mmCIF file of C-alpha atoms in Angstrom:
data_model
loop_
_atom_site.group_PDB
_atom_site.id
_atom_site.type_symbol
_atom_site.label_atom_id
_atom_site.label_comp_id
_atom_site.label_asym_id
_atom_site.label_seq_id
_atom_site.Cartn_x
_atom_site.Cartn_y
_atom_site.Cartn_z
ATOM 1 C CA MET A 1 -121.801 -138.272 43.092
ATOM 2 C CA ILE A 2 -124.776 -136.957 41.090
ATOM 3 C CA THR A 3 -127.124 -139.426 42.773
ATOM 4 C CA ALA A 4 -125.771 -138.539 46.215
ATOM 5 C CA ALA A 5 -126.091 -134.813 45.513
ATOM 6 C CA LEU A 6 -129.693 -135.197 44.354
ATOM 7 C CA ALA A 7 -130.575 -137.277 47.412
ATOM 8 C CA PHE A 8 -128.988 -134.676 49.684
ATOM 9 C CA ALA A 9 -130.843 -131.875 47.893
ATOM 10 C CA VAL A 10 -134.200 -133.569 48.529
ATOM 11 C CA ALA A 11 -133.437 -134.216 52.202
ATOM 12 C CA ALA A 12 -132.105 -130.688 52.754
ATOM 13 C CA MET A 13 -135.110 -129.071 51.074
ATOM 14 C CA ILE A 14 -137.530 -130.965 53.311
ATOM 15 C CA ILE A 15 -135.625 -129.744 56.364
ATOM 16 C CA ASN A 16 -135.253 -126.184 55.050
ATOM 17 C CA VAL A 17 -138.958 -125.586 54.450
ATOM 18 C CA ALA A 18 -139.951 -127.028 57.839
ATOM 19 C CA PRO A 19 -140.999 -124.306 60.327
ATOM 20 C CA GLY A 20 -138.075 -123.148 62.453
ATOM 21 C CA LEU A 21 -136.163 -120.151 63.732
ATOM 22 C CA ASP A 22 -134.637 -119.189 60.368
ATOM 23 C CA THR A 23 -137.965 -119.347 58.543
ATOM 24 C CA PHE A 24 -139.666 -117.388 61.312
ATOM 25 C CA LEU A 25 -137.015 -114.664 61.257
ATOM 26 C CA VAL A 26 -137.344 -114.105 57.497
ATOM 27 C CA LEU A 27 -141.147 -114.222 57.699
ATOM 28 C CA ARG A 28 -141.349 -111.766 60.585
ATOM 29 C CA THR A 29 -138.800 -109.358 59.105
ATOM 30 C CA SER A 30 -140.466 -109.351 55.689
ATOM 31 C CA VAL A 31 -143.932 -108.681 57.124
ATOM 32 C CA THR A 32 -142.943 -105.913 59.514
ATOM 33 C CA ARG A 33 -140.066 -104.230 57.656
ATOM 34 C CA GLY A 34 -140.466 -105.080 53.987
ATOM 35 C CA ARG A 35 -138.928 -107.511 51.545
ATOM 36 C CA GLY A 36 -135.562 -105.750 51.407
ATOM 37 C CA CYS A 37 -134.983 -106.317 55.113
ATOM 38 C CA GLY A 38 -136.389 -109.831 54.865
ATOM 39 C CA LEU A 39 -133.901 -110.701 52.138
ATOM 40 C CA ALA A 40 -131.115 -109.123 54.196
ATOM 41 C CA ALA A 41 -132.017 -111.414 57.102
ATOM 42 C CA ALA A 42 -132.066 -114.358 54.683
ATOM 43 C CA LEU A 43 -128.627 -113.402 53.379
ATOM 44 C CA GLY A 44 -127.319 -113.354 56.932
ATOM 45 C CA ILE A 45 -128.747 -116.818 57.570
ATOM 46 C CA MET A 46 -127.163 -118.156 54.383
ATOM 47 C CA ALA A 47 -123.818 -116.621 55.348
ATOM 48 C CA GLY A 48 -124.072 -118.440 58.666
ATOM 49 C CA CYS A 49 -124.856 -121.707 56.892
ATOM 50 C CA ALA A 50 -121.822 -121.236 54.648
ATOM 51 C CA VAL A 51 -119.639 -120.787 57.731
ATOM 52 C CA TRP A 52 -121.086 -123.910 59.349
ATOM 53 C CA GLY A 53 -120.561 -125.870 56.136
ATOM 54 C CA LEU A 54 -116.931 -124.780 55.903
ATOM 55 C CA ALA A 55 -116.422 -125.612 59.577
ATOM 56 C CA THR A 56 -117.844 -129.069 58.905
ATOM 57 C CA ALA A 57 -115.539 -129.543 55.923
ATOM 58 C CA ILE A 58 -112.456 -128.957 58.065
ATOM 59 C CA GLY A 59 -113.800 -130.904 61.047
ATOM 60 C CA LEU A 60 -114.478 -128.059 63.493
ATOM 61 C CA THR A 61 -118.154 -128.835 64.062
ATOM 62 C CA ALA A 62 -117.165 -132.187 65.569
ATOM 63 C CA LEU A 63 -116.123 -130.178 68.623
ATOM 64 C CA LEU A 64 -119.759 -129.329 69.295
ATOM 65 C CA THR A 65 -120.664 -132.930 70.034
ATOM 66 C CA ALA A 66 -117.253 -134.039 71.282
ATOM 67 C CA SER A 67 -117.048 -131.207 73.819
ATOM 68 C CA HIS A 68 -120.001 -130.628 76.113
ATOM 69 C CA VAL A 69 -118.452 -127.332 77.208
ATOM 70 C CA ALA A 70 -118.189 -126.027 73.637
ATOM 71 C CA TYR A 71 -121.761 -127.016 72.792
ATOM 72 C CA THR A 72 -123.120 -125.515 75.982
ATOM 73 C CA ALA A 73 -121.200 -122.271 75.486
ATOM 74 C CA VAL A 74 -122.589 -121.745 71.978
ATOM 75 C CA ARG A 75 -126.056 -122.775 73.104
ATOM 76 C CA VAL A 76 -126.123 -120.340 76.036
ATOM 77 C CA CYS A 77 -124.828 -117.491 73.851
ATOM 78 C CA GLY A 78 -127.468 -118.271 71.246
ATOM 79 C CA ALA A 79 -130.246 -118.370 73.830
ATOM 80 C CA ALA A 80 -129.058 -115.054 75.293
ATOM 81 C CA TYR A 81 -129.122 -113.485 71.824
ATOM 82 C CA LEU A 82 -132.657 -114.741 71.199
ATOM 83 C CA VAL A 83 -133.766 -113.366 74.565
ATOM 84 C CA TRP A 84 -132.299 -110.017 73.546
ATOM 85 C CA LEU A 85 -134.191 -110.100 70.228
ATOM 86 C CA GLY A 86 -137.414 -111.018 71.999
ATOM 87 C CA ALA A 87 -137.020 -108.372 74.690
ATOM 88 C CA THR A 88 -136.195 -105.745 72.059
ATOM 89 C CA ALA A 89 -139.327 -106.582 70.062
ATOM 90 C CA LEU A 90 -141.522 -106.359 73.162
ATOM 91 C CA TRP A 91 -139.882 -103.081 74.191
ATOM 92 C CA ARG A 92 -140.602 -101.579 70.781
ATOM 93 C CA VAL A 93 -144.282 -102.422 71.257
ATOM 94 C CA ARG A 94 -144.366 -100.412 74.474
ATOM 95 C CA ARG A 95 -142.805 -97.420 72.757
ATOM 96 C CA LYS A 96 -145.334 -97.520 69.906
ATOM 97 C CA ALA A 97 -148.542 -97.087 71.826
ATOM 98 C CA GLU A 98 -149.663 -94.283 69.510
ATOM 99 C CA ALA A 99 -150.582 -94.816 65.846
ATOM 100 C CA GLU A 100 -147.734 -94.491 63.423
ATOM 101 C CA THR A 101 -147.002 -94.663 59.712
ATOM 102 C CA PRO A 102 -144.804 -97.443 58.317
ATOM 103 C CA GLU A 103 -141.110 -96.773 58.729
ATOM 104 C CA PRO A 104 -139.143 -96.424 55.478
ATOM 105 C CA VAL A 105 -136.731 -99.211 54.648
ATOM 106 C CA VAL A 106 -133.214 -97.832 55.009
ATOM 107 C CA ALA A 107 -129.752 -99.290 54.702
ATOM 108 C CA ALA A 108 -129.363 -99.344 58.485
ATOM 109 C CA GLY A 109 -132.474 -101.533 58.742
ATOM 110 C CA ARG A 110 -131.062 -103.982 56.235
ATOM 111 C CA ARG A 111 -127.755 -104.132 58.086
ATOM 112 C CA ALA A 112 -129.568 -104.855 61.347
ATOM 113 C CA ALA A 113 -131.609 -107.585 59.643
ATOM 114 C CA PHE A 114 -128.450 -109.110 58.174
ATOM 115 C CA ARG A 115 -126.771 -109.140 61.600
ATOM 116 C CA ALA A 116 -129.840 -110.783 63.108
ATOM 117 C CA GLY A 117 -129.714 -113.508 60.452
ATOM 118 C CA VAL A 118 -126.023 -114.177 61.012
ATOM 119 C CA GLY A 119 -126.371 -114.110 64.789
ATOM 120 C CA THR A 120 -129.337 -116.431 65.073
ATOM 121 C CA ASN A 121 -127.694 -118.953 62.757
ATOM 122 C CA LEU A 122 -124.107 -118.947 64.010
ATOM 123 C CA LEU A 123 -125.167 -118.955 67.664
ATOM 124 C CA ASN A 124 -127.380 -121.986 67.139
ATOM 125 C CA PRO A 125 -125.224 -125.096 67.662
ATOM 126 C CA LYS A 126 -127.958 -127.243 66.141
ATOM 127 C CA ALA A 127 -127.139 -125.683 62.772
ATOM 128 C CA GLY A 128 -123.604 -127.036 63.043
ATOM 129 C CA VAL A 129 -124.829 -130.418 64.206
ATOM 130 C CA PHE A 130 -127.217 -130.447 61.224
ATOM 131 C CA TYR A 131 -124.320 -130.292 58.764
ATOM 132 C CA MET A 132 -122.130 -132.682 60.715
ATOM 133 C CA SER A 133 -124.870 -135.313 61.015
ATOM 134 C CA LEU A 134 -126.560 -134.991 57.607
ATOM 135 C CA VAL A 135 -123.637 -134.586 55.199
ATOM 136 C CA PRO A 136 -121.875 -137.879 56.061
ATOM 137 C CA GLN A 137 -125.067 -139.832 55.393
ATOM 138 C CA PHE A 138 -124.926 -138.854 51.708
ATOM 139 C CA MET A 139 -121.153 -138.898 51.265
ATOM 140 C CA PRO A 140 -120.245 -141.341 48.441
ATOM 141 C CA HIS A 141 -117.663 -143.934 49.376
ATOM 142 C CA GLY A 142 -114.184 -142.694 48.563
ATOM 143 C CA ALA A 143 -115.291 -139.144 47.774
ATOM 144 C CA PRO A 144 -113.104 -136.266 49.037
ATOM 145 C CA VAL A 145 -114.587 -135.077 52.322
ATOM 146 C CA PHE A 146 -113.722 -131.391 51.955
ATOM 147 C CA GLY A 147 -114.882 -130.997 48.358
ATOM 148 C CA THR A 148 -118.064 -133.004 48.841
ATOM 149 C CA THR A 149 -118.991 -131.100 51.999
ATOM 150 C CA VAL A 150 -118.488 -127.773 50.226
ATOM 151 C CA LEU A 151 -120.644 -129.012 47.330
ATOM 152 C CA PHE A 152 -123.433 -130.107 49.646
ATOM 153 C CA THR A 153 -123.221 -126.816 51.516
ATOM 154 C CA ALA A 154 -123.557 -124.909 48.245
ATOM 155 C CA ILE A 155 -126.631 -126.975 47.364
ATOM 156 C CA ASP A 156 -128.179 -126.260 50.748
ATOM 157 C CA VAL A 157 -127.484 -122.513 50.531
ATOM 158 C CA ALA A 158 -128.898 -122.368 46.988
ATOM 159 C CA GLU A 159 -132.089 -124.066 48.154
ATOM 160 C CA LEU A 160 -132.341 -121.664 51.076
ATOM 161 C CA ALA A 161 -131.947 -118.732 48.697
ATOM 162 C CA LEU A 162 -134.856 -119.983 46.566
ATOM 163 C CA TRP A 163 -137.045 -120.734 49.577
ATOM 164 C CA PHE A 164 -136.376 -117.404 51.281
ATOM 165 C CA TRP A 165 -136.957 -115.521 48.028
ATOM 166 C CA VAL A 166 -140.433 -117.022 47.743
ATOM 167 C CA LEU A 167 -141.185 -116.683 51.459
ATOM 168 C CA SER A 168 -140.052 -113.057 51.722
ATOM 169 C CA GLY A 169 -142.078 -112.079 48.665
ATOM 170 C CA ALA A 170 -145.263 -113.665 49.991
ATOM 171 C CA ALA A 171 -144.729 -112.273 53.495
ATOM 172 C CA ALA A 172 -143.962 -108.757 52.244
ATOM 173 C CA ALA A 173 -147.076 -108.798 50.052
ATOM 174 C CA MET A 174 -149.145 -109.771 53.072
ATOM 175 C CA GLY A 175 -147.465 -107.042 55.094
ATOM 176 C CA GLU A 176 -148.320 -104.420 52.459
ATOM 177 C CA ARG A 177 -151.994 -105.231 52.908
ATOM 178 C CA LEU A 178 -151.744 -105.155 56.694
ATOM 179 C CA ARG A 179 -149.844 -101.951 57.387
ATOM 180 C CA ARG A 180 -152.118 -100.890 60.216
ATOM 181 C CA PRO A 181 -150.122 -99.835 63.293
ATOM 182 C CA SER A 182 -152.173 -102.222 65.423
ATOM 183 C CA PHE A 183 -151.173 -105.158 63.223
ATOM 184 C CA ARG A 184 -147.505 -104.170 63.313
ATOM 185 C CA ARG A 185 -147.576 -103.950 67.108
ATOM 186 C CA ARG A 186 -149.306 -107.315 67.351
ATOM 187 C CA MET A 187 -146.704 -108.847 65.063
ATOM 188 C CA GLU A 188 -143.931 -107.453 67.249
ATOM 189 C CA GLN A 189 -145.620 -108.926 70.328
ATOM 190 C CA VAL A 190 -145.901 -112.344 68.717
ATOM 191 C CA SER A 191 -142.287 -112.100 67.532
ATOM 192 C CA GLY A 192 -141.033 -111.185 70.993
ATOM 193 C CA VAL A 193 -142.788 -114.107 72.629
ATOM 194 C CA ALA A 194 -141.691 -116.466 69.851
ATOM 195 C CA PHE A 195 -138.024 -115.477 70.198
ATOM 196 C CA LEU A 196 -138.234 -116.110 73.943
ATOM 197 C CA GLY A 197 -139.772 -119.504 73.182
ATOM 198 C CA PHE A 198 -136.965 -120.349 70.751
ATOM 199 C CA ALA A 199 -134.461 -119.342 73.451
ATOM 200 C CA ALA A 200 -136.082 -121.690 75.973
ATOM 201 C CA HIS A 201 -136.137 -124.499 73.414
ATOM 202 C CA LEU A 202 -132.462 -123.960 72.623
ATOM 203 C CA LEU A 203 -131.500 -124.047 76.288
ATOM 204 C CA ALA A 204 -133.471 -127.252 76.777
ATOM 205 C CA GLY A 205 -131.847 -128.936 73.775
ATOM 206 C CA ARG A 206 -129.111 -131.545 73.837
ATOM 207 C CA PRO A 207 -126.286 -132.327 71.382
#
């Protein structure tokens, strides 16, 4: 079990640090809204991963590949949510034509960041397929499926916590040096377009 857990940890870490929607969300939130909001987004993503891991442990994620309707429904909802995030970011740019001072980080901002993290993760069926396809490859013969899946999920979430902690700190430090309103608007523009691109990629994906 120790060997299998270590092998899974290495494979999961390689996947976790690869550029993707989750990494982009934490990076963008940390740069534009500070580390507190970036960590809130990361916490939302990790909560989503925990839900996917539990769903895998009890066999629910198998429905995503077994049922084309279920996969498509989650995929369309996820794409719609990403379009909403992208459109919202672009709309904020239009409203901030004049120079402005950085907005203070408030609890409401952290709650919004947390919801964004949960939403982007849970409405991405590829996250569920990730657990369902990767975990069995490292499952030791004869090991309890539920307990082993929960263990692997905990390892993955712990690695995400470490990665997002480092990423949010670096991104927030960069954001502190680039607090010009023009930079913040440009970042929002890039974010809006990127979210729309992620939505298109999700719609084009297959189980």
